Amino acid sequence: HLGNLEEARNFYQKAMDNNPDSERGLVGLGLIELNAANYLEAAKYFKDALNINPANDRALCGSGLVYAQSGKIEEAKKYFLESLERNIDNPPALTHLLQISYQDENYEDVEDYMKRFLEIHPANLNVLFGLAGVQLKLNRLDEALDTLELILIFDPDHKDALALKASFTAHHADIRS
């Protein structure tokens, strides 16, 4: 994979040579450096992209990833939230916001963004499953069960949804099955 990183770095560097103000090139280089665990260099590329366009949702998400890698959860969350405000159709930002929500045990923001994402992509099983988990964490048991049942409408053999529903119904026999 290291060869692929070098090829990608060369590709984006050529793009930058042709257009030094390329947001796409800066974000691409930032992601490459992030992948290579060069966090300071990655942060610089994302910052440069945001200096060109403060609304660049990919650069905001990348900045959030840099903060998350350095353990600065609150800062990371701010960047993921801002990224999703700019573009709700950003699965990486949503996924990382969900991960951080499990770390800081604050689920209200991520639930809202997941529901907004599902307005655009109602059959996204990964987001639906994540939403069911958030609803369980928020002790909204009926909503979680409804979400699991929706997943099973789309995919009756969804192993994770079947397992969670079985576990859920075994522990809550008084709730509908």
PDB file of C-alpha atoms in Angstrom:
ATOM      1  CA  HIS A   1       0.000   0.000   0.000  1.00  0.00           C
ATOM      2  CA  LEU A   2       2.952   2.321   0.495  1.00  0.00           C
ATOM      3  CA  GLY A   3       3.432   2.399  -3.276  1.00  0.00           C
ATOM      4  CA  ASN A   4      -0.184   3.451  -3.707  1.00  0.00           C
ATOM      5  CA  LEU A   5       0.333   6.292  -1.221  1.00  0.00           C
ATOM      6  CA  GLU A   6       3.346   7.501  -3.158  1.00  0.00           C
ATOM      7  CA  GLU A   7       1.415   7.348  -6.430  1.00  0.00           C
ATOM      8  CA  ALA A   8      -1.440   9.306  -4.891  1.00  0.00           C
ATOM      9  CA  ARG A   9       0.971  11.840  -3.364  1.00  0.00           C
ATOM     10  CA  ASN A  10       2.607  12.330  -6.781  1.00  0.00           C
ATOM     11  CA  PHE A  11      -0.816  12.719  -8.433  1.00  0.00           C
ATOM     12  CA  TYR A  12      -1.946  15.394  -5.979  1.00  0.00           C
ATOM     13  CA  GLN A  13       1.426  17.121  -6.015  1.00  0.00           C
ATOM     14  CA  LYS A  14       1.191  17.457  -9.809  1.00  0.00           C
ATOM     15  CA  ALA A  15      -2.305  18.878  -9.405  1.00  0.00           C
ATOM     16  CA  MET A  16      -0.888  21.379  -6.910  1.00  0.00           C
ATOM     17  CA  ASP A  17       1.912  22.295  -9.310  1.00  0.00           C
ATOM     18  CA  ASN A  18      -0.726  23.136 -11.924  1.00  0.00           C
ATOM     19  CA  ASN A  19      -2.992  24.953  -9.464  1.00  0.00           C
ATOM     20  CA  PRO A  20      -1.455  25.936  -6.110  1.00  0.00           C
ATOM     21  CA  ASP A  21      -4.900  26.952  -4.806  1.00  0.00           C
ATOM     22  CA  SER A  22      -6.495  23.579  -5.497  1.00  0.00           C
ATOM     23  CA  GLU A  23      -8.701  22.707  -2.522  1.00  0.00           C
ATOM     24  CA  ARG A  24      -9.024  19.163  -3.853  1.00  0.00           C
ATOM     25  CA  GLY A  25      -5.246  18.818  -4.109  1.00  0.00           C
ATOM     26  CA  LEU A  26      -4.693  20.158  -0.590  1.00  0.00           C
ATOM     27  CA  VAL A  27      -7.370  17.898   0.914  1.00  0.00           C
ATOM     28  CA  GLY A  28      -5.980  14.917  -1.017  1.00  0.00           C
ATOM     29  CA  LEU A  29      -2.471  15.580   0.270  1.00  0.00           C
ATOM     30  CA  GLY A  30      -3.881  16.057   3.767  1.00  0.00           C
ATOM     31  CA  LEU A  31      -5.609  12.678   3.617  1.00  0.00           C
ATOM     32  CA  ILE A  32      -2.431  11.013   2.363  1.00  0.00           C
ATOM     33  CA  GLU A  33      -0.413  12.500   5.225  1.00  0.00           C
ATOM     34  CA  LEU A  34      -3.136  11.514   7.689  1.00  0.00           C
ATOM     35  CA  ASN A  35      -3.026   7.957   6.355  1.00  0.00           C
ATOM     36  CA  ALA A  36       0.763   7.986   6.781  1.00  0.00           C
ATOM     37  CA  ALA A  37       0.349   9.244  10.397  1.00  0.00           C
ATOM     38  CA  ASN A  38       2.036  12.563   9.552  1.00  0.00           C
ATOM     39  CA  TYR A  39      -0.519  14.541  11.549  1.00  0.00           C
ATOM     40  CA  LEU A  40       1.224  17.912  11.609  1.00  0.00           C
ATOM     41  CA  GLU A  41       1.686  17.845   7.845  1.00  0.00           C
ATOM     42  CA  ALA A  42      -1.925  16.703   7.366  1.00  0.00           C
ATOM     43  CA  ALA A  43      -3.185  19.530   9.585  1.00  0.00           C
ATOM     44  CA  LYS A  44      -1.225  22.045   7.502  1.00  0.00           C
ATOM     45  CA  TYR A  45      -2.811  20.856   4.248  1.00  0.00           C
ATOM     46  CA  PHE A  46      -6.331  20.925   5.702  1.00  0.00           C
ATOM     47  CA  LYS A  47      -5.720  24.391   7.165  1.00  0.00           C
ATOM     48  CA  ASP A  48      -4.469  25.641   3.792  1.00  0.00           C
ATOM     49  CA  ALA A  49      -7.612  24.264   2.102  1.00  0.00           C
ATOM     50  CA  LEU A  50      -9.800  25.966   4.715  1.00  0.00           C
ATOM     51  CA  ASN A  51      -7.946  29.245   4.191  1.00  0.00           C
ATOM     52  CA  ILE A  52      -9.012  29.044   0.533  1.00  0.00           C
ATOM     53  CA  ASN A  53     -12.560  27.910   1.324  1.00  0.00           C
ATOM     54  CA  PRO A  54     -13.704  27.832   4.979  1.00  0.00           C
ATOM     55  CA  ALA A  55     -16.800  25.843   3.933  1.00  0.00           C
ATOM     56  CA  ASN A  56     -14.876  22.892   2.458  1.00  0.00           C
ATOM     57  CA  ASP A  57     -16.591  19.982   4.208  1.00  0.00           C
ATOM     58  CA  ARG A  58     -13.814  17.517   3.322  1.00  0.00           C
ATOM     59  CA  ALA A  59     -11.124  19.766   4.811  1.00  0.00           C
ATOM     60  CA  LEU A  60     -13.284  20.263   7.912  1.00  0.00           C
ATOM     61  CA  CYS A  61     -13.678  16.494   8.249  1.00  0.00           C
ATOM     62  CA  GLY A  62      -9.932  16.001   7.744  1.00  0.00           C
ATOM     63  CA  SER A  63      -9.185  18.564  10.446  1.00  0.00           C
ATOM     64  CA  GLY A  64     -11.540  16.675  12.736  1.00  0.00           C
ATOM     65  CA  LEU A  65      -9.624  13.471  12.019  1.00  0.00           C
ATOM     66  CA  VAL A  66      -6.340  15.143  12.955  1.00  0.00           C
ATOM     67  CA  TYR A  67      -7.798  16.325  16.272  1.00  0.00           C
ATOM     68  CA  ALA A  68      -9.334  12.892  16.919  1.00  0.00           C
ATOM     69  CA  GLN A  69      -5.956  11.218  16.328  1.00  0.00           C
ATOM     70  CA  SER A  70      -4.375  13.544  18.883  1.00  0.00           C
ATOM     71  CA  GLY A  71      -7.092  12.785  21.444  1.00  0.00           C
ATOM     72  CA  LYS A  72      -8.691  16.228  21.287  1.00  0.00           C
ATOM     73  CA  ILE A  73     -12.237  14.890  21.141  1.00  0.00           C
ATOM     74  CA  GLU A  74     -14.127  18.167  21.664  1.00  0.00           C
ATOM     75  CA  GLU A  75     -12.157  19.932  18.918  1.00  0.00           C
ATOM     76  CA  ALA A  76     -12.609  16.954  16.595  1.00  0.00           C
ATOM     77  CA  LYS A  77     -16.341  16.955  17.240  1.00  0.00           C
ATOM     78  CA  LYS A  78     -16.619  20.657  16.372  1.00  0.00           C
ATOM     79  CA  TYR A  79     -14.994  20.015  13.003  1.00  0.00           C
ATOM     80  CA  PHE A  80     -17.174  16.965  12.235  1.00  0.00           C
ATOM     81  CA  LEU A  81     -20.322  18.906  13.165  1.00  0.00           C
ATOM     82  CA  GLU A  82     -19.283  21.848  10.992  1.00  0.00           C
ATOM     83  CA  SER A  83     -18.471  19.484   8.122  1.00  0.00           C
ATOM     84  CA  LEU A  84     -21.953  17.961   8.360  1.00  0.00           C
ATOM     85  CA  GLU A  85     -23.543  21.414   8.566  1.00  0.00           C
ATOM     86  CA  ARG A  86     -21.837  22.256   5.270  1.00  0.00           C
ATOM     87  CA  ASN A  87     -22.724  18.923   3.653  1.00  0.00           C
ATOM     88  CA  ILE A  88     -24.910  16.330   5.352  1.00  0.00           C
ATOM     89  CA  ASP A  89     -24.028  13.845   2.590  1.00  0.00           C
ATOM     90  CA  ASN A  90     -20.583  13.199   4.079  1.00  0.00           C
ATOM     91  CA  PRO A  91     -20.436   9.603   5.401  1.00  0.00           C
ATOM     92  CA  PRO A  92     -16.867   9.846   6.773  1.00  0.00           C
ATOM     93  CA  ALA A  93     -17.766  12.851   8.943  1.00  0.00           C
ATOM     94  CA  LEU A  94     -20.911  11.080  10.154  1.00  0.00           C
ATOM     95  CA  THR A  95     -19.025   7.864  10.940  1.00  0.00           C
ATOM     96  CA  HIS A  96     -16.334   9.689  12.896  1.00  0.00           C
ATOM     97  CA  LEU A  97     -18.908  11.796  14.736  1.00  0.00           C
ATOM     98  CA  LEU A  98     -20.601   8.540  15.786  1.00  0.00           C
ATOM     99  CA  GLN A  99     -17.286   7.117  17.034  1.00  0.00           C
ATOM    100  CA  ILE A 100     -16.609  10.258  19.076  1.00  0.00           C
ATOM    101  CA  SER A 101     -20.141  10.186  20.451  1.00  0.00           C
ATOM    102  CA  TYR A 102     -19.440   6.761  21.899  1.00  0.00           C
ATOM    103  CA  GLN A 103     -16.288   8.179  23.514  1.00  0.00           C
ATOM    104  CA  ASP A 104     -17.890  11.238  25.096  1.00  0.00           C
ATOM    105  CA  GLU A 105     -21.297   9.556  25.566  1.00  0.00           C
ATOM    106  CA  ASN A 106     -23.115  12.513  24.023  1.00  0.00           C
ATOM    107  CA  TYR A 107     -25.504  11.097  21.442  1.00  0.00           C
ATOM    108  CA  GLU A 108     -28.023  13.858  20.744  1.00  0.00           C
ATOM    109  CA  ASP A 109     -25.989  15.608  18.022  1.00  0.00           C
ATOM    110  CA  VAL A 110     -25.130  12.433  16.155  1.00  0.00           C
ATOM    111  CA  GLU A 111     -28.728  11.226  16.292  1.00  0.00           C
ATOM    112  CA  ASP A 112     -29.919  14.437  14.638  1.00  0.00           C
ATOM    113  CA  TYR A 113     -27.309  14.233  11.871  1.00  0.00           C
ATOM    114  CA  MET A 114     -27.986  10.536  11.281  1.00  0.00           C
ATOM    115  CA  LYS A 115     -31.687  11.270  10.841  1.00  0.00           C
ATOM    116  CA  ARG A 116     -30.885  14.111   8.442  1.00  0.00           C
ATOM    117  CA  PHE A 117     -28.570  11.819   6.453  1.00  0.00           C
ATOM    118  CA  LEU A 118     -31.308   9.170   6.310  1.00  0.00           C
ATOM    119  CA  GLU A 119     -33.688  11.721   4.762  1.00  0.00           C
ATOM    120  CA  ILE A 120     -31.358  11.625   1.746  1.00  0.00           C
ATOM    121  CA  HIS A 121     -30.363   7.935   1.952  1.00  0.00           C
ATOM    122  CA  PRO A 122     -33.239   6.151   3.726  1.00  0.00           C
ATOM    123  CA  ALA A 123     -31.923   2.652   2.973  1.00  0.00           C
ATOM    124  CA  ASN A 124     -28.360   3.149   4.234  1.00  0.00           C
ATOM    125  CA  LEU A 125     -28.113   0.114   6.489  1.00  0.00           C
ATOM    126  CA  ASN A 126     -24.882   1.194   8.190  1.00  0.00           C
ATOM    127  CA  VAL A 127     -26.382   4.498   9.289  1.00  0.00           C
ATOM    128  CA  LEU A 128     -29.652   2.822  10.275  1.00  0.00           C
ATOM    129  CA  PHE A 129     -27.743   0.321  12.409  1.00  0.00           C
ATOM    130  CA  GLY A 130     -25.701   3.134  13.977  1.00  0.00           C
ATOM    131  CA  LEU A 131     -28.947   4.995  14.696  1.00  0.00           C
ATOM    132  CA  ALA A 132     -30.403   1.924  16.413  1.00  0.00           C
ATOM    133  CA  GLY A 133     -27.296   1.807  18.625  1.00  0.00           C
ATOM    134  CA  VAL A 134     -27.630   5.491  19.473  1.00  0.00           C
ATOM    135  CA  GLN A 135     -31.327   5.043  20.268  1.00  0.00           C
ATOM    136  CA  LEU A 136     -30.430   2.186  22.622  1.00  0.00           C
ATOM    137  CA  LYS A 137     -27.801   4.372  24.318  1.00  0.00           C
ATOM    138  CA  LEU A 138     -30.467   7.083  24.731  1.00  0.00           C
ATOM    139  CA  ASN A 139     -32.789   4.447  26.220  1.00  0.00           C
ATOM    140  CA  ARG A 140     -35.327   4.922  23.423  1.00  0.00           C
ATOM    141  CA  LEU A 141     -36.090   1.248  23.250  1.00  0.00           C
ATOM    142  CA  ASP A 142     -39.217   1.385  21.071  1.00  0.00           C
ATOM    143  CA  GLU A 143     -37.463   3.610  18.516  1.00  0.00           C
ATOM    144  CA  ALA A 144     -34.432   1.316  18.476  1.00  0.00           C
ATOM    145  CA  LEU A 145     -36.610  -1.722  17.877  1.00  0.00           C
ATOM    146  CA  ASP A 146     -38.474   0.093  15.090  1.00  0.00           C
ATOM    147  CA  THR A 147     -35.138   0.982  13.469  1.00  0.00           C
ATOM    148  CA  LEU A 148     -33.931  -2.620  13.706  1.00  0.00           C
ATOM    149  CA  GLU A 149     -37.183  -3.805  12.144  1.00  0.00           C
ATOM    150  CA  LEU A 150     -36.712  -1.294   9.315  1.00  0.00           C
ATOM    151  CA  ILE A 151     -33.223  -2.673   8.666  1.00  0.00           C
ATOM    152  CA  LEU A 152     -34.700  -6.171   8.499  1.00  0.00           C
ATOM    153  CA  ILE A 153     -37.270  -5.014   5.945  1.00  0.00           C
ATOM    154  CA  PHE A 154     -34.411  -3.909   3.679  1.00  0.00           C
ATOM    155  CA  ASP A 155     -32.221  -6.914   4.514  1.00  0.00           C
ATOM    156  CA  PRO A 156     -34.004  -9.792   6.311  1.00  0.00           C
ATOM    157  CA  ASP A 157     -30.652 -11.583   6.809  1.00  0.00           C
ATOM    158  CA  HIS A 158     -28.760  -8.611   8.323  1.00  0.00           C
ATOM    159  CA  LYS A 159     -26.731 -10.523  10.919  1.00  0.00           C
ATOM    160  CA  ASP A 160     -25.970  -7.583  13.199  1.00  0.00           C
ATOM    161  CA  ALA A 161     -29.583  -6.376  13.248  1.00  0.00           C
ATOM    162  CA  LEU A 162     -30.849  -9.917  13.871  1.00  0.00           C
ATOM    163  CA  ALA A 163     -28.372 -10.406  16.721  1.00  0.00           C
ATOM    164  CA  LEU A 164     -29.129  -7.046  18.321  1.00  0.00           C
ATOM    165  CA  LYS A 165     -32.869  -7.583  18.003  1.00  0.00           C
ATOM    166  CA  ALA A 166     -32.588 -11.073  19.527  1.00  0.00           C
ATOM    167  CA  SER A 167     -30.485  -9.750  22.395  1.00  0.00           C
ATOM    168  CA  PHE A 168     -32.824  -6.823  22.846  1.00  0.00           C
ATOM    169  CA  THR A 169     -36.009  -8.905  22.870  1.00  0.00           C
ATOM    170  CA  ALA A 170     -34.444 -11.481  25.228  1.00  0.00           C
ATOM    171  CA  HIS A 171     -33.738  -8.728  27.756  1.00  0.00           C
ATOM    172  CA  HIS A 172     -37.010  -6.871  27.181  1.00  0.00           C
ATOM    173  CA  ALA A 173     -39.598  -9.601  26.793  1.00  0.00           C
ATOM    174  CA  ASP A 174     -42.355  -7.157  27.630  1.00  0.00           C
ATOM    175  CA  ILE A 175     -41.658  -5.137  24.462  1.00  0.00           C
ATOM    176  CA  ARG A 176     -43.194  -6.290  21.204  1.00  0.00           C
ATOM    177  CA  SER A 177     -41.207  -8.816  19.143  1.00  0.00           C
TER     178      SER A 177
END
